[in-house]
Short mmCIF file of C-alpha atoms in Angstrom, two decimals:
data_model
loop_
_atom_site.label_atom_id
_atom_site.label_comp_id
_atom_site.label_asym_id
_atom_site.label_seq_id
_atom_site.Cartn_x
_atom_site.Cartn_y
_atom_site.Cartn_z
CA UNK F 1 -71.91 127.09 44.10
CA UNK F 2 -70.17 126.60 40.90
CA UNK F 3 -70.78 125.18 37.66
CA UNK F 4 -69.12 122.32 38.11
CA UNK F 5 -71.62 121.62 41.31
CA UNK F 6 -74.56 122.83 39.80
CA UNK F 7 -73.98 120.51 37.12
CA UNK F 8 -73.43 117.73 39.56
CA UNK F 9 -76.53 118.84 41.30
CA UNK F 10 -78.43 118.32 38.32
CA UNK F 11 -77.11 115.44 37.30
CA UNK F 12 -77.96 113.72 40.48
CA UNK F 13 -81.53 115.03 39.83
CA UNK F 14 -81.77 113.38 36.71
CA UNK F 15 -80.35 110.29 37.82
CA UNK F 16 -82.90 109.90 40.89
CA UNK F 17 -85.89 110.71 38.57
CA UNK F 18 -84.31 107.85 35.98
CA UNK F 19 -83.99 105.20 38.72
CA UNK F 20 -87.81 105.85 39.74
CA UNK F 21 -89.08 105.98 36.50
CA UNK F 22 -87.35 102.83 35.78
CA UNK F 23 -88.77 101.12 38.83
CA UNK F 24 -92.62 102.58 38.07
CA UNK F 25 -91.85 101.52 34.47
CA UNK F 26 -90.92 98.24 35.07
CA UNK F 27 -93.97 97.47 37.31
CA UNK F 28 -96.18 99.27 35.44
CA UNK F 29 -95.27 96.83 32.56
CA UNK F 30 -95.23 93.68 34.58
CA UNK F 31 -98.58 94.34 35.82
CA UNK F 32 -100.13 94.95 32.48
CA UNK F 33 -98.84 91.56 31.17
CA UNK F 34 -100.28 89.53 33.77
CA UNK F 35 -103.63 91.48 34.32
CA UNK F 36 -103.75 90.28 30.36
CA UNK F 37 -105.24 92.89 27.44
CA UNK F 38 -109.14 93.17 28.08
CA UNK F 39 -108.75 95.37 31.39
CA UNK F 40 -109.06 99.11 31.61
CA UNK F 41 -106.75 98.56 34.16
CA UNK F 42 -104.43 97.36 31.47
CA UNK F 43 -104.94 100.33 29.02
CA UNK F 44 -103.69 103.05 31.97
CA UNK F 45 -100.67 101.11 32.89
CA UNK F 46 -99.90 100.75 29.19
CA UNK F 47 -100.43 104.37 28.87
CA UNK F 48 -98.50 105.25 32.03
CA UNK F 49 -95.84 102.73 30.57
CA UNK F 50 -95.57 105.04 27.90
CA UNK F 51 -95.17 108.20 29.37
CA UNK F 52 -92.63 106.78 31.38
CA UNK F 53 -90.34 105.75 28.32
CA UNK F 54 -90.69 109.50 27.24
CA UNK F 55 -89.18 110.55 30.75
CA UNK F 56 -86.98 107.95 30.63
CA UNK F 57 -85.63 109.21 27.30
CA UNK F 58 -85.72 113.06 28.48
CA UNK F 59 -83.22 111.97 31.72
CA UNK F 60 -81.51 109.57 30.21
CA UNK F 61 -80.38 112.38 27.14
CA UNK F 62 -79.91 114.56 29.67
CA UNK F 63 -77.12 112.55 31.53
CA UNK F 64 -75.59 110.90 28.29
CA UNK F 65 -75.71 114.52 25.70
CA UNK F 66 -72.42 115.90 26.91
CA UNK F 67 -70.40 111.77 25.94
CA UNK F 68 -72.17 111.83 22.31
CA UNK F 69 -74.45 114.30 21.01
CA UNK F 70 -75.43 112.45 17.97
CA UNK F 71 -75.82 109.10 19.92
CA UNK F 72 -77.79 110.77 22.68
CA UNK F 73 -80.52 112.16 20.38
CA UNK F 74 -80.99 109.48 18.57
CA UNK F 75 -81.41 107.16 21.64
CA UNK F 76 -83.83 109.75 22.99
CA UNK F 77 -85.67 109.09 19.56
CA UNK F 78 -85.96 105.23 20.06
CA UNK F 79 -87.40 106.00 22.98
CA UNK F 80 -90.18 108.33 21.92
CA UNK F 81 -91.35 105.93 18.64
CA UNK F 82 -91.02 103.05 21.87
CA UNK F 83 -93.97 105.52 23.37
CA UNK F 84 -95.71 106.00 20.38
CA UNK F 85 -95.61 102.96 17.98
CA UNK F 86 -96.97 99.24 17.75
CA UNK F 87 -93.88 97.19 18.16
CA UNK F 88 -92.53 99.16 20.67
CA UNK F 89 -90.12 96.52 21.73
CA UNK F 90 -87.38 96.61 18.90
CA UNK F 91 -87.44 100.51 19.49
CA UNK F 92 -86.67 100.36 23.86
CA UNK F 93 -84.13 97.51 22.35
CA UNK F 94 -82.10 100.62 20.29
CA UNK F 95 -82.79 102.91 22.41
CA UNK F 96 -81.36 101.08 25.40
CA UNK F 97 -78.40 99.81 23.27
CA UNK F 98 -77.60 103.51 22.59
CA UNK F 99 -78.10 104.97 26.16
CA UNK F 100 -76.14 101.72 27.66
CA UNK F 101 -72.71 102.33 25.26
CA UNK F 102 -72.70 106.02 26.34
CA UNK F 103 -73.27 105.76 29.83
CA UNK F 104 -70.43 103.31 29.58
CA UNK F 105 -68.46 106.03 27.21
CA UNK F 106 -68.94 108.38 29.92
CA UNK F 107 -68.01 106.10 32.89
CA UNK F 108 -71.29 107.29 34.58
CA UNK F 109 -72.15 104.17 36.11
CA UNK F 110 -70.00 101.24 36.99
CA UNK F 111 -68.19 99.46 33.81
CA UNK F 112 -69.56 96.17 34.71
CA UNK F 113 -73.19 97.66 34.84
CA UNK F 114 -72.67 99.23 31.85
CA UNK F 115 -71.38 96.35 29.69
CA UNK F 116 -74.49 94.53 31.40
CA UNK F 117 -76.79 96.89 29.40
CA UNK F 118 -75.04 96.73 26.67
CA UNK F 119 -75.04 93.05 26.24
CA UNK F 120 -78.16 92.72 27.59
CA UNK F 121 -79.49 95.42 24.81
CA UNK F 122 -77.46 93.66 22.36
CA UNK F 123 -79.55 90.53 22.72
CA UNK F 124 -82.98 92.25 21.87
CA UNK F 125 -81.84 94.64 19.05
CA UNK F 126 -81.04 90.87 17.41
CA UNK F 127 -82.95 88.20 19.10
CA UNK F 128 -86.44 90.85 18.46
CA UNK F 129 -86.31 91.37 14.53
CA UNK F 130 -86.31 87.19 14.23
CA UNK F 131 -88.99 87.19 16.34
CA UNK F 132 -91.17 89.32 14.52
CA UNK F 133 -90.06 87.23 11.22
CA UNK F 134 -90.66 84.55 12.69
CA UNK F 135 -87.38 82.91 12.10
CA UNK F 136 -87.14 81.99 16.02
CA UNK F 137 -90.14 81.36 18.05
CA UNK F 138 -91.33 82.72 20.96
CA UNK F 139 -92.48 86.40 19.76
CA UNK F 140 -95.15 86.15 22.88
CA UNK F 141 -95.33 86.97 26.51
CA UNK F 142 -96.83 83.75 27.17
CA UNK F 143 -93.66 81.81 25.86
CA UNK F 144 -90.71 81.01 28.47
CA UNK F 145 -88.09 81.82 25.45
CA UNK F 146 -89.68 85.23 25.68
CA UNK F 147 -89.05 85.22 29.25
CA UNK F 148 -85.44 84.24 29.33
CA UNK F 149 -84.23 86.50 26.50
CA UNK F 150 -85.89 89.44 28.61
CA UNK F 151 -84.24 88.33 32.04
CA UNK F 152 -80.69 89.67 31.19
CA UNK F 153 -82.43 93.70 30.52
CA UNK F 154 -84.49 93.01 33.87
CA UNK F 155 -81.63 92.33 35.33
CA UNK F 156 -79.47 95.34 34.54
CA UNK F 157 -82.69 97.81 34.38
CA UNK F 158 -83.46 97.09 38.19
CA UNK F 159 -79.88 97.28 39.22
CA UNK F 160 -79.31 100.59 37.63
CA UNK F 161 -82.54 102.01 38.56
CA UNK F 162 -81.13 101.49 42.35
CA UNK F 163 -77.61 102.42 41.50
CA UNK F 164 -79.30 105.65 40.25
CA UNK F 165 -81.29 106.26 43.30
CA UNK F 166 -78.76 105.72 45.82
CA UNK F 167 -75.23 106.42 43.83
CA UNK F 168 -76.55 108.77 40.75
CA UNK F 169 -73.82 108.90 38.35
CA UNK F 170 -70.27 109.70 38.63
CA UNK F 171 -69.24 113.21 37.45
CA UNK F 172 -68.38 111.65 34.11
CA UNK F 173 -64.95 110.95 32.00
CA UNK F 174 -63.21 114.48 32.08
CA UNK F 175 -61.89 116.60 28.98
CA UNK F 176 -64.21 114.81 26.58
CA UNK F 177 -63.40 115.58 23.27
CA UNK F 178 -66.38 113.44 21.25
CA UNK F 179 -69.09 115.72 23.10
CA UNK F 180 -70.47 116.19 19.31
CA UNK F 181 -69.42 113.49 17.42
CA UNK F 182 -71.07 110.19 17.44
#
């Protein structure tokens, strides 16, 4: 085996475990929200929800590191304050944004898919700081704006979650020269 295929090997690993974890994340998530916030029920998926942004961040680094160092680490660092802090939302947002441009920098997963994430990312790293100042309604789950700027990232999060499970990712853009540069 060389290198090159052990690297592909693990790659595909890492992939697979992403595309679960993105599929237990998102209904882990989705069932919180409409069990409501007064369930035990509710506390353990949030919980599990959590340690499933940490994973998420751990793969996710793992497949994007060798495309943009800098970017990678700092994406993996959205996603751990997502785990760990209140308004967890704004951090997935830059987290996602970051992951998104360098799995597109690396050609790892389709271009469209990519620019999909990006976009969709995009959206919430904007649309999710107004929210919280209130300068555009809708900041809750219960509100069909909510909904609708969400759709676009639960769009591209399932798609890629099954594109990782059944593709993986491809072996990458060769000869990168921005491994450690932002």
């Amino acid at each position: 085996m060389t290198a090159r295929t052990d690297t592909r090997s693990i790659n595909t690993t890492y992939a697979r475990i992403a595309g679960f974890t993105f599929i237990f994340y998102i209904v882990a998530g989705m069932t919180s929200l409409s069990l409501g916030s007064d369930s035990q029920v509710t506390e353990l998926l949030y919980f599990l929800q959590n340690a499933s942004a940490l994973v998420l961040g751990v793969t996710l680094y793992m497949l994007t590191r060798e495309y943009g160092q800098a970017l990678a680490l700092l994406a993996l660092t959205f996603r751990i304050l997502e785990a760990v802090h209140d308004k967890s939302e704004i951090f997935f947002a830059f987290g996602s944004l970051l992951f998104c441009w360098l799995l597109l920098r690396g050609r790892l997963i389709p271009a469209a898919l990519a620019w999909l994430g990006v976009i969709a990312s995009a959206l919430l790293v904007v649309i999710l700081p107004l929210q919280l100042a209130g300068v555009l309604a809708g900041a809750g789950w219960a509100s069909s704006a909510t909904w609708m700027i969400w759709m676009p990232m639960l769009v591209f999060e399932v798609t890629l979650a099954l594109w990782l499970i059944i593709k993986g990712v491809s072996a990458g853009q060769q000869n990168m020269t921005v491994s450690n540069s932002i």
